[in-house]
């Protein structure tokens, strides 16, 4: 395993939570950007989306 050497530099007790929190934060930011930058999503959530 060539990627296993990262744990010689960073402890797993620090690296794993840091990685998981980075994934969670980036996922939240992507979803926030979608909600704030689209005009159809709030209408979809409100149940008034129009079929084309």
mmCIF file of C-alpha atoms in Angstrom:
data_model
loop_
_atom_site.group_PDB
_atom_site.id
_atom_site.type_symbol
_atom_site.label_atom_id
_atom_site.label_comp_id
_atom_site.label_asym_id
_atom_site.label_seq_id
_atom_site.Cartn_x
_atom_site.Cartn_y
_atom_site.Cartn_z
ATOM 1 C CA UNK A 1 0.000 0.000 0.000
ATOM 2 C CA UNK A 2 1.750 3.137 -1.182
ATOM 3 C CA UNK A 3 -0.702 5.585 0.406
ATOM 4 C CA UNK A 4 -0.243 4.079 3.868
ATOM 5 C CA UNK A 5 2.817 6.250 4.519
ATOM 6 C CA UNK A 6 0.619 9.278 5.236
ATOM 7 C CA UNK A 7 -0.068 7.797 8.686
ATOM 8 C CA UNK A 8 3.639 8.061 9.475
ATOM 9 C CA UNK A 9 3.268 11.846 9.256
ATOM 10 C CA UNK A 10 -0.293 12.375 10.533
ATOM 11 C CA UNK A 11 -1.816 10.323 13.341
ATOM 12 C CA UNK A 12 -5.054 8.539 12.371
ATOM 13 C CA UNK A 13 -6.773 10.052 15.411
ATOM 14 C CA UNK A 14 -6.179 13.481 13.869
ATOM 15 C CA UNK A 15 -6.290 12.722 10.144
ATOM 16 C CA UNK A 16 -9.528 10.745 9.940
ATOM 17 C CA UNK A 17 -11.726 13.295 11.770
ATOM 18 C CA UNK A 18 -10.070 16.100 9.839
ATOM 19 C CA UNK A 19 -10.797 14.350 6.541
ATOM 20 C CA UNK A 20 -14.404 13.571 7.478
ATOM 21 C CA UNK A 21 -15.069 17.115 8.645
ATOM 22 C CA UNK A 22 -13.581 18.487 5.413
ATOM 23 C CA UNK A 23 -15.934 16.254 3.405
ATOM 24 C CA UNK A 24 -18.929 17.358 5.492
ATOM 25 C CA UNK A 25 -18.086 21.065 5.188
ATOM 26 C CA UNK A 26 -17.521 20.882 1.434
ATOM 27 C CA UNK A 27 -20.779 18.969 0.969
ATOM 28 C CA UNK A 28 -22.647 21.617 2.968
ATOM 29 C CA UNK A 29 -21.099 24.417 0.913
ATOM 30 C CA UNK A 30 -22.035 22.740 -2.376
ATOM 31 C CA UNK A 31 -25.633 22.292 -1.247
ATOM 32 C CA UNK A 32 -25.778 25.872 0.026
ATOM 33 C CA UNK A 33 -24.506 27.141 -3.323
ATOM 34 C CA UNK A 34 -27.166 25.142 -5.171
ATOM 35 C CA UNK A 35 -29.955 26.432 -2.944
ATOM 36 C CA UNK A 36 -28.867 30.072 -3.130
ATOM 37 C CA UNK A 37 -27.978 30.196 -6.844
ATOM 38 C CA UNK A 38 -30.955 28.478 -8.430
ATOM 39 C CA UNK A 39 -34.410 29.931 -8.918
ATOM 40 C CA UNK A 40 -36.305 26.670 -9.350
ATOM 41 C CA UNK A 41 -35.234 24.817 -6.207
ATOM 42 C CA UNK A 42 -37.253 26.835 -3.662
ATOM 43 C CA UNK A 43 -40.342 26.441 -5.875
ATOM 44 C CA UNK A 44 -39.672 22.710 -6.093
ATOM 45 C CA UNK A 45 -39.455 22.408 -2.314
ATOM 46 C CA UNK A 46 -42.643 24.458 -1.943
ATOM 47 C CA UNK A 47 -44.470 22.042 -4.259
ATOM 48 C CA UNK A 48 -45.153 24.502 -7.038
ATOM 49 C CA UNK A 49 -42.690 23.229 -9.629
ATOM 50 C CA UNK A 50 -44.115 23.415 -13.138
ATOM 51 C CA UNK A 51 -43.665 20.569 -15.590
ATOM 52 C CA UNK A 52 -42.379 21.576 -18.968
#
